Short mmCIF file of C-alpha atoms in Angstrom, two decimals:
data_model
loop_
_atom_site.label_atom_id
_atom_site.label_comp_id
_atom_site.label_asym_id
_atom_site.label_seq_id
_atom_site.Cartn_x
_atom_site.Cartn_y
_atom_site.Cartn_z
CA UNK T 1 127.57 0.99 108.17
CA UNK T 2 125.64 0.66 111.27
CA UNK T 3 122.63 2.46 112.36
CA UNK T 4 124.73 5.14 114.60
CA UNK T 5 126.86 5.92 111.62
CA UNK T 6 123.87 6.65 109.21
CA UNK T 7 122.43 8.83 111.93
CA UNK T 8 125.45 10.62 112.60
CA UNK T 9 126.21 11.43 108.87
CA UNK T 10 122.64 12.75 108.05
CA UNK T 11 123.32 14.95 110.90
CA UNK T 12 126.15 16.72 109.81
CA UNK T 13 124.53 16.56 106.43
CA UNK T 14 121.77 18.64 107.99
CA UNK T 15 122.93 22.13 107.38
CA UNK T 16 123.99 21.97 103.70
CA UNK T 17 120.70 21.53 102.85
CA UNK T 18 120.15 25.19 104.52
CA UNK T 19 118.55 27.44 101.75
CA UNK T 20 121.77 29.56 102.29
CA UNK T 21 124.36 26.91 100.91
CA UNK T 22 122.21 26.68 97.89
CA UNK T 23 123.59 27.91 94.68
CA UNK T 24 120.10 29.40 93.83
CA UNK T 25 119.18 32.60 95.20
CA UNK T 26 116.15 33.01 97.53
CA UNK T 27 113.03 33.84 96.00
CA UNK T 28 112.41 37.79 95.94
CA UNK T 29 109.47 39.34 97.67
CA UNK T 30 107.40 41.20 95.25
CA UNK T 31 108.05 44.49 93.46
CA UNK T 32 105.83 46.96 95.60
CA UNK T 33 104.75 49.90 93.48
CA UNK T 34 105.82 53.54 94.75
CA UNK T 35 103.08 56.22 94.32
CA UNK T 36 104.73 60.13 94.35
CA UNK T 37 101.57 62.09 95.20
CA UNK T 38 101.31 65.50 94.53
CA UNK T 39 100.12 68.13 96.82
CA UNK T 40 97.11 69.74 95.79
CA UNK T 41 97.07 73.25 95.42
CA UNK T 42 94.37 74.91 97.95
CA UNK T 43 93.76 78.15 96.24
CA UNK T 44 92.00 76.38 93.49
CA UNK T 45 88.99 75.96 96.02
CA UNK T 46 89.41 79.67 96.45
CA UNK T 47 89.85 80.97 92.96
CA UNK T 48 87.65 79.39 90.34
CA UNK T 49 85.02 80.22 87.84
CA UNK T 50 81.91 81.11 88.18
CA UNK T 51 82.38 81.86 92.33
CA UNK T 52 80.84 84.49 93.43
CA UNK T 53 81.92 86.60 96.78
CA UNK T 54 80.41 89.75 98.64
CA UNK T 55 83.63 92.42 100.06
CA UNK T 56 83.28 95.38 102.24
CA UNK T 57 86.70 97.84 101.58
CA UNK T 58 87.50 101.30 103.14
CA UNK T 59 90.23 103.53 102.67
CA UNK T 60 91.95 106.70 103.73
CA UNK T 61 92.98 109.22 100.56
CA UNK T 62 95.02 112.39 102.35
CA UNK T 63 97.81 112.28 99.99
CA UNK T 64 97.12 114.82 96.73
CA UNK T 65 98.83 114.54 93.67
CA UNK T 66 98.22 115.51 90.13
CA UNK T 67 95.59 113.18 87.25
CA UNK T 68 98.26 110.28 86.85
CA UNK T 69 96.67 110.37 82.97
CA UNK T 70 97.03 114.08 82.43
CA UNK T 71 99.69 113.36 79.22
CA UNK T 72 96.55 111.36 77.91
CA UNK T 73 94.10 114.18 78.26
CA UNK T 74 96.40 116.91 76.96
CA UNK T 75 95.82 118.49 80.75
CA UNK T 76 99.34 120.39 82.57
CA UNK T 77 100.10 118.02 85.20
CA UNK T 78 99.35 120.19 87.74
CA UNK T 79 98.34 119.77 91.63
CA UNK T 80 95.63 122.16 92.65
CA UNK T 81 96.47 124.16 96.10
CA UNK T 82 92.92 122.86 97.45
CA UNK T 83 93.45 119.60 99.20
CA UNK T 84 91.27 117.14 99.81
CA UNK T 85 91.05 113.80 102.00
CA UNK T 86 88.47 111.60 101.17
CA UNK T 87 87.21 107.98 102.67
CA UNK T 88 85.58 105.67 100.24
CA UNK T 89 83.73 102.46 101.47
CA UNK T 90 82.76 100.18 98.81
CA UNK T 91 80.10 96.84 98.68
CA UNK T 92 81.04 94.95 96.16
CA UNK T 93 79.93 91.64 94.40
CA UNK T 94 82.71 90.07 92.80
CA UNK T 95 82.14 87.39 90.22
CA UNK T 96 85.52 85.11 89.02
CA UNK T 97 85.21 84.45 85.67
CA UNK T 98 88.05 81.75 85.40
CA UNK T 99 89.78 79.14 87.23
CA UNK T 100 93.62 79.27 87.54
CA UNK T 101 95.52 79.74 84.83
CA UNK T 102 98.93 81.07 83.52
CA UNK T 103 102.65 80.91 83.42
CA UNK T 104 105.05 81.22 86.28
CA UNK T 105 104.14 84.97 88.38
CA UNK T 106 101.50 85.72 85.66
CA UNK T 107 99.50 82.14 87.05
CA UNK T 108 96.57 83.86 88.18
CA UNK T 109 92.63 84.39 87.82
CA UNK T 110 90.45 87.20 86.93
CA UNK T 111 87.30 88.84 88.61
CA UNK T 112 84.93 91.16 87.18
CA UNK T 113 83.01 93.63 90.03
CA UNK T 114 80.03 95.81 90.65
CA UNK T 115 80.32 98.24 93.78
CA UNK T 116 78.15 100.73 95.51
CA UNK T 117 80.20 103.66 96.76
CA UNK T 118 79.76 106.09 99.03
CA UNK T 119 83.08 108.48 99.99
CA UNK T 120 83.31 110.81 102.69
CA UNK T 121 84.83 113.67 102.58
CA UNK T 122 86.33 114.89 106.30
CA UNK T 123 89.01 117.82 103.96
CA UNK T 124 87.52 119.80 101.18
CA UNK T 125 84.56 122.02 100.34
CA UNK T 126 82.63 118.84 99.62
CA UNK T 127 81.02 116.79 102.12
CA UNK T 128 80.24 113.69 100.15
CA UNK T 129 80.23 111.44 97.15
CA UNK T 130 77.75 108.76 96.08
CA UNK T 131 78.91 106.54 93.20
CA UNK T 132 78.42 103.41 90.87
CA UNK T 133 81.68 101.54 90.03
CA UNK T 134 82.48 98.67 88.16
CA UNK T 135 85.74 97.22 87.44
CA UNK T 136 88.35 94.29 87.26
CA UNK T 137 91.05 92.37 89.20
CA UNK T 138 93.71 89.77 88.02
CA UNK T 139 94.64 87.71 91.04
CA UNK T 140 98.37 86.43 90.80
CA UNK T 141 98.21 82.98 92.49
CA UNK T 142 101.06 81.00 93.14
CA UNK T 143 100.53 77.35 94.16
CA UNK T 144 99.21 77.25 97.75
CA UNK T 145 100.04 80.60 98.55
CA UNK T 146 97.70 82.01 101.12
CA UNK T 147 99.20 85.42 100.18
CA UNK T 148 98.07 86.60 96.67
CA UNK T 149 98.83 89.88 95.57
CA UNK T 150 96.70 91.38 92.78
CA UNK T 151 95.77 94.97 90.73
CA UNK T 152 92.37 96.29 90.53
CA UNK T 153 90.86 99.08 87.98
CA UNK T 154 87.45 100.39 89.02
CA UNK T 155 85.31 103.06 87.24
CA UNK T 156 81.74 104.74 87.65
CA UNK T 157 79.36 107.82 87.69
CA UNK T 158 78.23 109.35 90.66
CA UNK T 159 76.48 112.52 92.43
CA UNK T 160 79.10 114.94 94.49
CA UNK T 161 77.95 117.86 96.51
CA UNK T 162 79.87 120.25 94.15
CA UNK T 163 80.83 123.95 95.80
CA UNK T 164 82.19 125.50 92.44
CA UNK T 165 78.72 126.98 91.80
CA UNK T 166 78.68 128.43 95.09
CA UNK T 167 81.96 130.50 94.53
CA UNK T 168 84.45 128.03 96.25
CA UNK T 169 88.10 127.98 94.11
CA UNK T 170 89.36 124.56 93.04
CA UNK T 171 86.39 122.90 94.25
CA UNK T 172 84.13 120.60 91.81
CA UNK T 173 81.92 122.39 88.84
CA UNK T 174 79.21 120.50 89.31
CA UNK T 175 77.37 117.40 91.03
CA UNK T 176 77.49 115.05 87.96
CA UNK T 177 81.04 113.10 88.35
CA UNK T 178 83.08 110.21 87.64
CA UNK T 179 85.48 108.33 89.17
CA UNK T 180 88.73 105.95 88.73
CA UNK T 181 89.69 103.90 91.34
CA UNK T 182 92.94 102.34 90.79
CA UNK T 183 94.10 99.30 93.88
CA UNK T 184 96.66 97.07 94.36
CA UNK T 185 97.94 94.73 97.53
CA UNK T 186 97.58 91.68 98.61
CA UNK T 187 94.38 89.00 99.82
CA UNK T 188 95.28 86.67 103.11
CA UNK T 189 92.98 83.89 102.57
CA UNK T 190 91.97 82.36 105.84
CA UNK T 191 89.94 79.44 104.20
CA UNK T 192 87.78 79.14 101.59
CA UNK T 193 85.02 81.09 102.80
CA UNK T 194 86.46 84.31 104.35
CA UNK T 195 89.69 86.67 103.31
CA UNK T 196 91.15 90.19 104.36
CA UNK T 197 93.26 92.35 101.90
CA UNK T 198 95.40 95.22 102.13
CA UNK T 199 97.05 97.42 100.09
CA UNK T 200 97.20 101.01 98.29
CA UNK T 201 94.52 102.48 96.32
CA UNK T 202 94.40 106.11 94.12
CA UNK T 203 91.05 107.70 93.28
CA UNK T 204 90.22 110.62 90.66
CA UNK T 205 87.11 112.30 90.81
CA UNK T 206 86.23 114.85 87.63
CA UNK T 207 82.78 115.82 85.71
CA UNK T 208 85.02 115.31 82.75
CA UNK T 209 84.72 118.88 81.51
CA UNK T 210 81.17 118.80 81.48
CA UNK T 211 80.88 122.28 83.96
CA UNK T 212 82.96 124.29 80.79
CA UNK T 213 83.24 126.55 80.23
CA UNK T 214 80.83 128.20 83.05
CA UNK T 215 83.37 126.22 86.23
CA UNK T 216 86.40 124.92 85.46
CA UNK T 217 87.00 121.04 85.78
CA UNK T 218 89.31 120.65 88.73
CA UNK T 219 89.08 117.22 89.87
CA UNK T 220 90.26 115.06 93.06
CA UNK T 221 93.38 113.35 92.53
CA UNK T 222 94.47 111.19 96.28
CA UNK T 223 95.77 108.21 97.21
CA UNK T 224 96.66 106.24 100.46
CA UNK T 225 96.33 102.90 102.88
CA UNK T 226 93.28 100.43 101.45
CA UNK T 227 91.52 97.62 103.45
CA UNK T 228 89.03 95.18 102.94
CA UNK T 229 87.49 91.95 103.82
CA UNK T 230 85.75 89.08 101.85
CA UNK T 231 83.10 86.70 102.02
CA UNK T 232 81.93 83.44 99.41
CA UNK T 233 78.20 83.83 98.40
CA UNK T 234 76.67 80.54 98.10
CA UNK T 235 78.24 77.31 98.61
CA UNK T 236 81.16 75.96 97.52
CA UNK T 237 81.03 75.03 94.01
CA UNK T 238 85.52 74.43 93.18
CA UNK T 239 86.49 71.46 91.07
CA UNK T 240 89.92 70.39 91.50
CA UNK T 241 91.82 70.41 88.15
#
């Protein structure tokens, strides 16, 4: 065979030695691990323990009802023809005392408060209260909901202007009284520093039969529209969990 046949045949040769006419597959690149990430949940450098936070909260009370506990206290659930509209404005310092924890729309935290109060009082004999409160709030956080509703109990002892004495009917028996502030709504968190809240709040006020039998124990029983906003003391101090 001469040199121009050789040639010729190695040249059409060529392409069968193409990895593609191989009966062997081509060596696979690599198995690349996949990573799923999940989102972390904001709120948690929000809500956590040991956080502490200062909040300023008004509201406007011109709606009068009866004690919601009167079946407790063996009192008629009755609403007294004196009406009254009163403004409370509490400073609080609000301590969390748990990071986030629960099941489903009971995941949440819980906050333990101390509040100075002082309530005006623009309908009524009374001019003005002056109070001590402390109370509690579960927070019901969902995952990375800037929306978190809540409820809120507050209680305390405080000094009210009281116009029994002085002949007034229905008004308060005397200056020592206490108070119940029941709240619920819902905190807008705009980062983790500062928040706003809304919602609707009820407040009693009663000497808890302390002026009988000389003046009867009347009590303030309103409710209306409650507002606040919020502030982190300190710096941030959230663990991710």
């Amino acid at each position: 065979m001469s040199v121009k046949s050789l040639a010729l045949f190695a040249f059409l040769l060529a392409p069968l030695a193409h990895p593609a006419f191989s009966q062997d597959s081509p060596p696979r690149p690599p198995d690349i691990p996949i990573f799923h990430f999940r989102r972390s949940d904001f709120n948690r450098s929000i809500y956590y323990k040991n956080k502490f936070e200062f909040s300023l909260q008004t509201a406007w009370l011109p709606n009068n009802i009866p004690f919601v506990f009167d079946f407790i206290v063996e009192s008629p659930y009755t609403q007294w023809p004196l009406h009254y509209t009163l403004v409370p404005s509490l400073a609080t310092v609000r301590w969390q005392l748990d990071n986030i924890w629960g099941w489903k729309f009971l995941r949440g935290n819980t906050d333990f408060n101390f509040s100075a109060n002082y309530t005006a009082i623009p309908r009524g004999p009374e001019t003005r209260y002056f109070a001590f409160d402390y109370g509690i709030r579960r927070n019901f956080i969902q995952p990375n909901w800037r929306i978190v509703p809540y409820i809120e109990g507050l209680g305390g002892v405080g000094d009210i202007n009281a116009k029994g004495p002085a002949g007034v009917l229905y008004a308060q028996g005397e200056n020592l009284t206490f108070n119940l502030i029941l709240h619920s709504g819902a905190r807008y968190n705009f980062n983790p520093r500062y928040s706003m809240d809304a919602g609707v709040g009820y407040m009693h006020v009663s000497n808890f039969y302390l002026s009988e039998p000389k003046y009867e124990n009347f009590g303030i029983n309103v409710y209306g529209p409650m507002v606040g906003v919020y502030m982190r003391l300190g710096k941030d101090k959230s663990v991710e969990k």
